[in-house]
Structures are given as C-alpha cells and as structure tokens.
Short mmCIF file of C-alpha atoms and ligand atoms in Angstrom, two decimals:
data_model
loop_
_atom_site.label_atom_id
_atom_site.label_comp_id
_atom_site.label_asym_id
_atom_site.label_seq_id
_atom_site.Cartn_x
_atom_site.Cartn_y
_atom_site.Cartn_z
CA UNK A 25 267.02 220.57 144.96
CA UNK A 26 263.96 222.48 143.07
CA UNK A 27 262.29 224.78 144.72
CA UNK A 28 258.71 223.45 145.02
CA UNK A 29 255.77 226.18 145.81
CA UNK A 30 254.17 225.20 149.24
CA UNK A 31 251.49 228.36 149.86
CA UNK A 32 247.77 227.23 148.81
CA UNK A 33 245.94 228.97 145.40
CA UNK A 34 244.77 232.34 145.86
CA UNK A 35 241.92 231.52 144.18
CA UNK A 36 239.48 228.45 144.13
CA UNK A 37 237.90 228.62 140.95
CA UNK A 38 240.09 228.65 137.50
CA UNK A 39 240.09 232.22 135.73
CA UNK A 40 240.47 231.74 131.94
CA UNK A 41 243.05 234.24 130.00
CA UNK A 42 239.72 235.50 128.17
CA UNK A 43 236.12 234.78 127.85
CA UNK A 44 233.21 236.23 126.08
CA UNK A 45 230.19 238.12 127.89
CA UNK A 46 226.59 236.99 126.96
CA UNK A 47 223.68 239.16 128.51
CA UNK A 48 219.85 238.33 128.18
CA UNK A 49 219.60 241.02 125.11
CA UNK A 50 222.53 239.22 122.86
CA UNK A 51 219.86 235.78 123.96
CA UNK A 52 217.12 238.07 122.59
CA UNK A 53 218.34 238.79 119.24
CA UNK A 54 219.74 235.37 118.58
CA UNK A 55 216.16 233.91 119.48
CA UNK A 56 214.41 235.89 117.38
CA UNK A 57 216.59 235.15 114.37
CA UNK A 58 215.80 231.32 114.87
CA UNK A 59 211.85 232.52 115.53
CA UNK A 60 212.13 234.11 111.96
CA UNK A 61 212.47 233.19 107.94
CA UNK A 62 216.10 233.45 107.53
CA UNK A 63 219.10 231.45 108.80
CA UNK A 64 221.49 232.31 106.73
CA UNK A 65 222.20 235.24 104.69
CA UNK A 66 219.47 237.44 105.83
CA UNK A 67 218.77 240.69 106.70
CA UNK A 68 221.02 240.71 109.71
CA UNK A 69 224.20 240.41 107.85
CA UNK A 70 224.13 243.66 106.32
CA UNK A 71 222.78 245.36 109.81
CA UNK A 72 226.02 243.94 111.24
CA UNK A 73 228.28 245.45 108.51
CA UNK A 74 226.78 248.43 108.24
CA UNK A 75 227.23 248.61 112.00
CA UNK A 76 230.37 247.87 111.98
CA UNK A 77 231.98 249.97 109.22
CA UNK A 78 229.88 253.04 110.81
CA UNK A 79 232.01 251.76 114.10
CA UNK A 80 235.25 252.31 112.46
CA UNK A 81 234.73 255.24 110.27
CA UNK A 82 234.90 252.82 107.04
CA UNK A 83 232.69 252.90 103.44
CA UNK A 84 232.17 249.18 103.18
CA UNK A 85 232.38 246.30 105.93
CA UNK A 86 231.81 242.82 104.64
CA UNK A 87 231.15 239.59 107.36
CA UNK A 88 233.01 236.52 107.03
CA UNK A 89 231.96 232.82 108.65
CA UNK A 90 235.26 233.55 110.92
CA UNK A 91 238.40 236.03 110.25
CA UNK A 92 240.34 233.44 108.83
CA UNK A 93 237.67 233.41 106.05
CA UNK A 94 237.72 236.77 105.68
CA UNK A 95 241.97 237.44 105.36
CA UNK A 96 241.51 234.71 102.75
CA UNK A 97 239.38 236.96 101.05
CA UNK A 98 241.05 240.56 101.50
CA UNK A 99 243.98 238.02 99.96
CA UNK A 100 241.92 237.41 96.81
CA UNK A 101 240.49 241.19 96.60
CA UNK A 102 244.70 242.48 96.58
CA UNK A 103 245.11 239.66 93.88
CA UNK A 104 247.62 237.80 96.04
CA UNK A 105 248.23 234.84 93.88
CA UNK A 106 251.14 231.70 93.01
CA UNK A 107 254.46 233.51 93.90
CA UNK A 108 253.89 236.64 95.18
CA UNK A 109 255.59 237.50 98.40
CA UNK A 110 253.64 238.91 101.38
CA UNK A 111 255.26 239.98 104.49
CA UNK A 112 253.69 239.23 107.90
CA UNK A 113 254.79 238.91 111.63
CA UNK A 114 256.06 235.93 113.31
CA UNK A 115 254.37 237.31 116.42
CA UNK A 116 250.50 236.32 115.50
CA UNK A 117 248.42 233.58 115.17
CA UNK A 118 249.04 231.50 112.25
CA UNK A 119 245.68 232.71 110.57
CA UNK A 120 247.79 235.90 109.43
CA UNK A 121 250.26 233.73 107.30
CA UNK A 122 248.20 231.15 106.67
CA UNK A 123 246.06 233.01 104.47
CA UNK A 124 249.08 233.72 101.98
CA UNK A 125 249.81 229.95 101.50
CA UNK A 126 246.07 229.60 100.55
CA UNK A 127 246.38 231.54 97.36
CA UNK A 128 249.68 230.12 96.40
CA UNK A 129 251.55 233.51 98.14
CA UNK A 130 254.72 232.96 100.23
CA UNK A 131 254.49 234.47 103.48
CA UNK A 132 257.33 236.72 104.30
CA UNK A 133 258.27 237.10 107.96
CA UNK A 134 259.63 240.55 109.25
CA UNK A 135 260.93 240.73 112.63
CA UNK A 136 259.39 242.61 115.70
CA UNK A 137 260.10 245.55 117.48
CA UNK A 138 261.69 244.13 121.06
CA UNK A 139 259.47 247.28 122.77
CA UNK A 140 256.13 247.32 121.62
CA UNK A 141 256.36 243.82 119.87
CA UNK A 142 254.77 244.79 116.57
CA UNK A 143 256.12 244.70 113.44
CA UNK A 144 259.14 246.27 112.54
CA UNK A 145 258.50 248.79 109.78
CA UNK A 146 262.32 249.24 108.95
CA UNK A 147 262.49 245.12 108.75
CA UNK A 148 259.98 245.39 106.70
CA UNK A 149 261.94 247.59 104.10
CA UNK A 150 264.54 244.75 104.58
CA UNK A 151 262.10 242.53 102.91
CA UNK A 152 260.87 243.88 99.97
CA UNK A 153 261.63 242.58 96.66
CA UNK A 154 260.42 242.27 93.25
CA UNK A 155 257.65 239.83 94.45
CA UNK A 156 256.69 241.84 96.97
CA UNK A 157 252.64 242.33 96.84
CA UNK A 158 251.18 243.19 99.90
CA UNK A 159 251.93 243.61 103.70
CA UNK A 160 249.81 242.13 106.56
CA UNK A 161 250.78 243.92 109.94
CA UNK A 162 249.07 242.83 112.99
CA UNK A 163 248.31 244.77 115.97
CA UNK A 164 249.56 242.33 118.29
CA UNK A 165 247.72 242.90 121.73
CA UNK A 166 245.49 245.08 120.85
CA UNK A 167 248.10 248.13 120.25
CA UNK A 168 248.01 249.68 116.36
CA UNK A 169 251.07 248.97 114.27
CA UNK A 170 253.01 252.38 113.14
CA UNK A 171 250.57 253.05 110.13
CA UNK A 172 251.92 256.06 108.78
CA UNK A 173 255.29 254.32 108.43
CA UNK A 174 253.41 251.33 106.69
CA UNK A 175 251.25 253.09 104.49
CA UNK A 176 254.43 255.16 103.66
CA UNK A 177 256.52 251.98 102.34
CA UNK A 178 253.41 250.35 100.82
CA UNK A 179 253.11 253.81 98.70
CA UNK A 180 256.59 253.58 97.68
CA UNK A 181 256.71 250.21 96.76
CA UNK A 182 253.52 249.73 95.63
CA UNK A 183 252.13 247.59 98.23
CA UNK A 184 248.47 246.57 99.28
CA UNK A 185 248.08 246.80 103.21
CA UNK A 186 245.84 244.34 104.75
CA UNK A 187 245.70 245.51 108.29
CA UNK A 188 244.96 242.12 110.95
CA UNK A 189 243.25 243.93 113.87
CA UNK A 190 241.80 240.19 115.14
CA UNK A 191 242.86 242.25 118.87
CA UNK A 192 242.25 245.96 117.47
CA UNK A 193 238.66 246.28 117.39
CA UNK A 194 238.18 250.05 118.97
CA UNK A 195 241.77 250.83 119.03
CA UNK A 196 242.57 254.43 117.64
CA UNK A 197 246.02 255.55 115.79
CA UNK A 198 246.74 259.11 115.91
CA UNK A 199 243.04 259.71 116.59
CA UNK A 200 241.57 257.81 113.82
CA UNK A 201 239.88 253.99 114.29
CA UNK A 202 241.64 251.25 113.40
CA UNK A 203 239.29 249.67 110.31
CA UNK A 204 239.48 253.41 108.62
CA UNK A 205 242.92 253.21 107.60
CA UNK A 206 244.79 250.50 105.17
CA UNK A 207 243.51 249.17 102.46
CA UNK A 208 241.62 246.33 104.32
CA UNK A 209 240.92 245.58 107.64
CA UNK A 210 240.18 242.50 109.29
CA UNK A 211 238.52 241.97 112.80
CA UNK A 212 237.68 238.36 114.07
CA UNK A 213 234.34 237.98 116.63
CA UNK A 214 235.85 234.48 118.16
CA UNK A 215 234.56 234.47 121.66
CA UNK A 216 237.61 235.37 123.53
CA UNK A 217 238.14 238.70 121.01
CA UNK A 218 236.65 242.02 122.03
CA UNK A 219 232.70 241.04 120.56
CA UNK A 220 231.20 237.78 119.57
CA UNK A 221 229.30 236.08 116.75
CA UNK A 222 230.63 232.54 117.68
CA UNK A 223 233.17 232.00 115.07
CA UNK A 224 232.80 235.18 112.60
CA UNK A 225 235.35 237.83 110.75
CA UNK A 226 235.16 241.24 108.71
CA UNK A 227 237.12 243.00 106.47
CA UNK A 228 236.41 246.82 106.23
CA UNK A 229 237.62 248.90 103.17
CA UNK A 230 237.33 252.47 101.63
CA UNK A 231 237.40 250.94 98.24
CA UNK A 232 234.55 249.70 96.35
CA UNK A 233 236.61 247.61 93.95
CA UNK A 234 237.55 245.18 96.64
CA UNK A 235 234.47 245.58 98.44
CA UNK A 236 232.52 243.81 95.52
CA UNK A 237 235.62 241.13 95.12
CA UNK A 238 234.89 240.37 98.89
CA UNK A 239 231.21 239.80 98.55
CA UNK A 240 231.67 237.70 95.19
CA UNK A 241 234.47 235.57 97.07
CA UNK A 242 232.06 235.35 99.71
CA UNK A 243 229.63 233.37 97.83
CA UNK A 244 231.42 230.72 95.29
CA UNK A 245 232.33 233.53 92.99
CA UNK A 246 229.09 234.40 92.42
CA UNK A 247 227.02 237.80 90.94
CA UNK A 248 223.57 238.47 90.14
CA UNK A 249 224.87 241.64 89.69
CA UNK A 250 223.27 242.92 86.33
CA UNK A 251 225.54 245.55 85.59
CA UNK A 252 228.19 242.48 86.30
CA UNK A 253 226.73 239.46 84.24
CA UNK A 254 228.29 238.60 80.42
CA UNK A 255 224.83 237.13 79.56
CA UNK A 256 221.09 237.49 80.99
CA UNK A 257 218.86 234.40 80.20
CA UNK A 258 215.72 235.58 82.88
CA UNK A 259 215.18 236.12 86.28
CA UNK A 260 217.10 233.27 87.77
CA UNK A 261 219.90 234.02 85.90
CA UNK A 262 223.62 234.36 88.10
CA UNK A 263 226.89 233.82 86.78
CA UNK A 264 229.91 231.65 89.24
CA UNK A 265 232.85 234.18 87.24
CA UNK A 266 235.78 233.52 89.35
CA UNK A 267 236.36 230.16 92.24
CA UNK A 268 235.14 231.14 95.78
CA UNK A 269 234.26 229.73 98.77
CA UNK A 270 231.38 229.70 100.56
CA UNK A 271 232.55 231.91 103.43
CA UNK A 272 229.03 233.34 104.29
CA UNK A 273 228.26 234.64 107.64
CA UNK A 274 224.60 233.35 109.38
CA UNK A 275 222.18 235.87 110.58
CA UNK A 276 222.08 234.11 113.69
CA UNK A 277 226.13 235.42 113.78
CA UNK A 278 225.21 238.49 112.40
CA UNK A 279 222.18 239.07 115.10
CA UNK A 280 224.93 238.07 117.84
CA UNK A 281 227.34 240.33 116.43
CA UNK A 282 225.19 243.11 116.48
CA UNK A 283 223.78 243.08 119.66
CA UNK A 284 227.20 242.55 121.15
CA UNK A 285 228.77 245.63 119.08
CA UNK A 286 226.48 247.78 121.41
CA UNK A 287 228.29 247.36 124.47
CA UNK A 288 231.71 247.79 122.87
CA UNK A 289 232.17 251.08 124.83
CA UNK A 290 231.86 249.13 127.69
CA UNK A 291 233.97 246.16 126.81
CA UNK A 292 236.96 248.69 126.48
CA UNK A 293 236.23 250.74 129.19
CA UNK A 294 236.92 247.79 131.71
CA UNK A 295 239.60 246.43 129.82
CA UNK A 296 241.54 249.54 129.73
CA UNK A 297 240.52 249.73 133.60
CA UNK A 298 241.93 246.40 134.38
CA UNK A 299 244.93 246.75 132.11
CA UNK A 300 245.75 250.20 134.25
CA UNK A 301 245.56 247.73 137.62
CA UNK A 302 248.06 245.62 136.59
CA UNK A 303 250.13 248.17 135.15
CA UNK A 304 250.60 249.49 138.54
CA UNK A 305 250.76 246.64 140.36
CA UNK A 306 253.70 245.26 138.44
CA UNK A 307 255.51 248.87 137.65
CA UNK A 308 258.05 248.50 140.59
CA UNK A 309 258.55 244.76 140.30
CA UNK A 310 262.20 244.44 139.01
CA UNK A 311 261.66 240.86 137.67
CA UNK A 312 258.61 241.65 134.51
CA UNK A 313 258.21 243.72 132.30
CA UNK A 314 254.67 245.56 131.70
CA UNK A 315 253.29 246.46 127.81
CA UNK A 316 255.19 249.23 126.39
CA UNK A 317 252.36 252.07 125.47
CA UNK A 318 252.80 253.49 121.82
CA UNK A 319 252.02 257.39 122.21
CA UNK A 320 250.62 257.14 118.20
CA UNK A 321 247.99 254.58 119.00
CA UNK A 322 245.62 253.60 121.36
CA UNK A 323 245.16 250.65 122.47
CA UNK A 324 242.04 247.96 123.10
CA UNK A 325 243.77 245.74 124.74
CA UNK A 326 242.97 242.33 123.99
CA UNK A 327 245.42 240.98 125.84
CA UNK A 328 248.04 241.59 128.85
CA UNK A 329 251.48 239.85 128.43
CA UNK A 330 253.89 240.29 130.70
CA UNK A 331 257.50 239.56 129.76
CA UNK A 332 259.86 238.03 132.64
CA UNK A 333 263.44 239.28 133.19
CA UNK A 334 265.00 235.76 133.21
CA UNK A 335 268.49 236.95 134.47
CA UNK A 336 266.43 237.89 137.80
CA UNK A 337 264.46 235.00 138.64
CA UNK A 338 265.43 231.28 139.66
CA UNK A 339 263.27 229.53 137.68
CA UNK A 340 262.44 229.28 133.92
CA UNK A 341 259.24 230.82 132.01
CA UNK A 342 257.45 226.80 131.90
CA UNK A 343 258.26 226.94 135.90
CA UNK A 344 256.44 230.08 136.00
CA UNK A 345 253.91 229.31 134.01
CA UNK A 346 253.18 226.47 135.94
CA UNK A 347 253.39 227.88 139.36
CA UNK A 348 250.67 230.15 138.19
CA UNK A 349 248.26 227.53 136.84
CA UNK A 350 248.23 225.98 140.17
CA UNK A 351 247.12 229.33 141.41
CA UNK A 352 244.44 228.89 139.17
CA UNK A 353 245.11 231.43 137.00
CA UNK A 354 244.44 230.72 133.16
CA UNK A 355 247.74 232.21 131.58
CA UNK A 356 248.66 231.52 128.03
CA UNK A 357 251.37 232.06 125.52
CA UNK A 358 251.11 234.57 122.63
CA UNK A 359 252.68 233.46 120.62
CA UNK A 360 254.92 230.44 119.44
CA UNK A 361 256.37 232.67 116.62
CA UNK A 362 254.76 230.94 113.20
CA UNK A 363 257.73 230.46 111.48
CA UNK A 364 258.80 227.70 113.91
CA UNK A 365 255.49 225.83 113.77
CA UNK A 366 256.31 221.90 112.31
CA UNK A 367 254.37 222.70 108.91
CA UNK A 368 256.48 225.87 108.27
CA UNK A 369 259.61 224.62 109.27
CA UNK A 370 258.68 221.99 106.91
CA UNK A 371 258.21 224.61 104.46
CA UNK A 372 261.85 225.71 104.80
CA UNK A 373 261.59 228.59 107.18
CA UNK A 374 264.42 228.62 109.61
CA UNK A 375 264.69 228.88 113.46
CA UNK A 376 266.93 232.51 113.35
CA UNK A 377 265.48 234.41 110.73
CA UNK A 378 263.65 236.80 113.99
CA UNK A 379 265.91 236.84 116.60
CA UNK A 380 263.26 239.25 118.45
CA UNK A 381 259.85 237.19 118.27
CA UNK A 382 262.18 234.23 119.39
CA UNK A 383 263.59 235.34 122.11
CA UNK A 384 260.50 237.29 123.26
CA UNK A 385 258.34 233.87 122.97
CA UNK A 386 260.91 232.42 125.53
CA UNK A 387 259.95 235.42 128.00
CA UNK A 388 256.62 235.98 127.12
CA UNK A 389 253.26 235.09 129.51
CA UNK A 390 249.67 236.24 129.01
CA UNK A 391 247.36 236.62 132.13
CA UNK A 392 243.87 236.96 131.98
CA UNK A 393 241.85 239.75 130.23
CA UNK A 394 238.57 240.16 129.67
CA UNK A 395 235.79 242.26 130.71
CA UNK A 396 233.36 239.68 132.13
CA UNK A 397 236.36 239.21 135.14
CA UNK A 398 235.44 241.53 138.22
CA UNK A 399 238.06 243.59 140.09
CA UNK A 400 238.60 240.91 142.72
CA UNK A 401 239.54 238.80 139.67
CA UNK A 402 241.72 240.84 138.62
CA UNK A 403 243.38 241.66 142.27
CA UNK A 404 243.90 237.78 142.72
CA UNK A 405 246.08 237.60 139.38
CA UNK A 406 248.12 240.36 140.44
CA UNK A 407 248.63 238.54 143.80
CA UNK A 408 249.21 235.08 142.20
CA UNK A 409 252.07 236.66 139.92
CA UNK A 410 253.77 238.91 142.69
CA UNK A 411 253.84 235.21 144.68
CA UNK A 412 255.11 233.78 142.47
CA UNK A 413 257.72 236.22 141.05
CA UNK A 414 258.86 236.85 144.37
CA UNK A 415 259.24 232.82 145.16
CA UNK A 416 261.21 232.50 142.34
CA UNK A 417 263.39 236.05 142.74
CA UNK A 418 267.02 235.48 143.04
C1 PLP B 1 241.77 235.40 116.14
C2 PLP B 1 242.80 235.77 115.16
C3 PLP B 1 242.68 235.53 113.77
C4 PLP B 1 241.65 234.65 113.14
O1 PLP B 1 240.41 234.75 113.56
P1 PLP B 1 239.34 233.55 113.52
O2 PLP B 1 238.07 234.31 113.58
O3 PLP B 1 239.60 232.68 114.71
O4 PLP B 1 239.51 232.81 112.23
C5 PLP B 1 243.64 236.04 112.93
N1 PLP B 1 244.68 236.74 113.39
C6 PLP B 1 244.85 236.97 114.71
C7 PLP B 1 246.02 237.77 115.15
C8 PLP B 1 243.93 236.47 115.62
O5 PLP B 1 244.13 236.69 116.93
#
C-alpha cells in the first residue's frame, strides 16, 4: 500500500514560489504617470534605461513591452535570420528559443552542466557549425554562465552572444555586472523576476550599432533619424526602412520599473539571506541536493531548486511535489527542458539529444523565493520539505 501523509500543513495560508513587492512609492510613480500627458512612450522610458544600463555598468539599455520582445529584438540587431543556427539551453523558459524560430533561426540545444545546471561551454563547441550565428546562454537561477569561456568560443568562431539574464538582474561574474558583458543582455521585469514593470524586458549593449537596430525594431522599423533618412520631405517626415514590431514599453511600465529598480539592493539582500537559510537547513539532509555555488559568479538568486536523490527516497518527484502542495507550499518546476515541449518535438527535436537537462527535470523542485516572504515563511518551507523528505526516506 502507498504511503499516504497523515500530519496537518505547517502552514495555513498558500506561499507562492515567487511574488512581486509593491510599496506605496512604486503606487506613487505609477499614479502620477496616469495624472500626466504621456502614456506611452514618454519621458519615463528613457529614465528607466538610463537607470538601468547605469545599474549594470552598460553604454546603452533599451526597454521592451516584455523580455520576450526584447530577445526578439537583440535577434534582429545580431542579424539572426532564415537558417542560421543559434545555440541555446534546454534548461530555460521557452522565450530563449523561441525567439530564434521568430526570425526564421533554428535553435540549437547544448546540454547542461549536471553541477551548476548552466550551459555547457564545451557542448557548446560540440555544436558549432558553418551556420552557427550566435549563442544565447542563460543564467539559469540566477547564477552567471562561464562568460569568459563563452566570449572565448564566440571570438573564435565568430559568434554574437546574447546573454538571457531574465533571473540575473544584479548578479556579478568575476566582479563585473551581468548586463556589462556579451554583446547583449536581456533582463525581463515579469512580476515574479527580481523588479517589476508588469510585463516588460531590456536588452543592454556596449555597442551603438545594435543599440539603434533595437530602438528602430522597437517601433515598426521606424527612424526620424535625420542623419538616417534616404529622403526629407518636411517636418513630419519618418521613414518605416526595415519590418518591426511595435514592441514599445509604456511609461506607466517604465515609471514602475524605475521606482522598483531603487530597492534592488534590498531585493538581493533578502534573497541571498533566505537562500543562505535553506542552504543550511538542507546541507546535512542525505536525500536533496542544494544549488551548487560557481566561485566565478555571483549569484541573484531568482530561484531555489532543490534536486532530490531518488535512489534515497520512497516516493517519486510528482509524490513529492504533491506532498508539499498540501503543506501549502507553492513549489514549481524549472524547467520541462524545451526541446521536449509538443511544438518542438513537432519540429523534429528528439527526447535524448541532453541527457543532463532530462534527467535533471525528473529530479528537479523549486520552493519559494522571493523577498516579500518573511523569515517565518521561509522557516515553514524548510520544515514542510524536511517532513516530507524524511516521510518519504527509505
Ligand atoms: C521570464 C523569462 C523570459 C521572458 O521574459 P518575459 O518578460 O516573460 O517575456 C525569458 N527567459 C527566461 C529564462 C525567463 O525566465
């Protein structure tokens, strides 16, 4: 017969796995926006980037409706187009392949490294061929990708790097802020990321030639650039040169954004905090596995995933997973490796091809992170999963 869990919750109330934090001043800005003459592209927009790339340490920063948006666009800007090979991580949300496939691009899928589940910079030497355009690494969790050995390979072969640091925001490597370093960087501001604009994305960049691309892609293709336009037939005058989107931020995002930016010290300071508590409550538990820490980079920690050791437990990662929800504790998955969703198996991409992301998706369970959670939230995950684990313990 199953085991069935008998003890009561530990906690009442549901905890989500993440959640944004909204204070009277982020109100503030927002209302003022709405009290004043611009909704959309106003002056806000370039307060946010500017605020941003000073963040990071980068020349140029520009804001996206969402991050999707915006690794469209750094796709456009490395001239990613029918045919061209990019290689990604299974290991991410499908945003980071996704964007390939919407200029025509093949998505390339590299395998991860089993200890700090990033991208595997010798798999992605495996990879390369005569196709080969660009390279989107993702700092899965939160925790930066090896750069050097990226930016190395991409030299060599003549690679763009478009860096997906959705989880990175604030995260150093080797001293130096993520955003400062590849070619293009891209954070998202979705609520549960480290800030929020609503939905919103950036990509920051040291180079002014995809900069401007950004910016044009941004708005339908469009310039009013002077130095930029074939013809000049008056004031009113703009040329649509290339096909874009309209994948404009709104200063009511931008206001948001802003405002929230200000208390990133503070957002990572009690993640990091948190992330330390369950580090040590789980470090002698024979049954998980806590995040392996890269000594190169530092990380933000979006999330916490714990991995289980299946060979020591009685029960299988849904059971777990399960259990835990009934504790009321919002755990997740991250992620079901992209290459086995329906539309890219229907694309051809075969269960096997990253024997690593698969097998770590089997193991894999996020618990909650986010800085809005108190200490006592964080003490009832730890007891929910030490519960469980040991319910389930052979
Ligand atoms: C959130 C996220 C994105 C996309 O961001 P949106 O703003 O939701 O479009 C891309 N990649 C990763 C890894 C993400 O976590």
């Amino acid at each position: 017969m199953e085991k069935k869990i008998n003890f009561k919750p530990v906690r009442e109330s549901y905890l989500p796995y993440g959640r944004q934090w909204i204070d009277d001043d982020d109100i503030e800005a927002v209302v003022e926006v709405l009290k004043g003459d611009y909704l959309t592209t106003g002056p806000y927009v370039s307060t946010f980037e500017q605020a941003v790339a000073q963040y990071v340490g980068a020349k140029y920063a520009v804001a996206f409706s969402n991050g999707t948006a915006a690794l469209h666009g750094a796709c456009f800007a490395a001239g990613i187009s029918e045919g061209d090979e990019v290689i990604t991580t299974p290991m991410t949300f499908a945003a980071s392949a996704n964007c390939v496939l919407y200029q025509g691009g093949i998505p390339v899928f590299a395998d991860i490294d089993e200890k700090t589940y990033n991208i595997n910079p010798d798999k992605i030497e495996e990879k390369i061929t005569n196709k080969t355009k660009a390279i989107i690494p993702v700092d899965f969790t939160g925790q930066p990708v090896e750069l050097d050995r990226i930016l190395e390979i991409a030299k060599k072969h003549n690679l763009i790097v478009i860096e997906d640091a959705a989880h990175a925001l604030g995260a150093t490597y080797k001293g130096r802020k993520i955003g400062s370093i590849s070619d293009m960087t891209m954070f998202s501001f979705h609520p549960v990321k480290h800030i929020t604009s609503g939905e919103g994305g950036i990509i920051t960049t040291n180079n002014k030639e995809y900069y401007e691309k950004l910016l044009q892609f941004r708005s339908h293709g469009i310039t009013r650039n002077k130095e930029k336009l074939n013809e000049y037939h008056g004031p009113w005058y703009y040329e649509m040169q290339f096909l874009g989107y309209n994948y404009r931020m709104t200063d009511i995002q931008a206001a948001l954004g802003t405002s929230q930016l200000k208390k990133i010290d503070k957002f990572i300071e009690l993640r990091r905090k948190y992330v330390a508590m369950y580090n040590e409550a789980f470090k002698d538990m024979d049954e998980v596995i806590t995040p392996f820490q890269h000594e190169d980079g530092q990380s933000s920690w979006h999330l916490y995933i714990i991995r289980l050791k299946l060979d020591k437990l009685t029960a299988s990662r849904r059971e777990i997973f399960e259990a835990l929800q009934q504790q009321n504790i919002g755990v997740n998955v991250h992620y079901i490796p992209v290459h086995l969703q329906p539309y890219y198996q229907q694309l051809g991409y075969k269960k096997g091809i990253c024997p690593n992301a698969e097998k770590l998706y089997e193991e894999m369970i996020t618990l909650p992170l986010f800085p809005a959670m108190s200490e006592e939230d964080v003490n009832s995950v730890i007891e929910a999963v030490k519960r469980v684990v040991s319910f389930y313990s052979i």
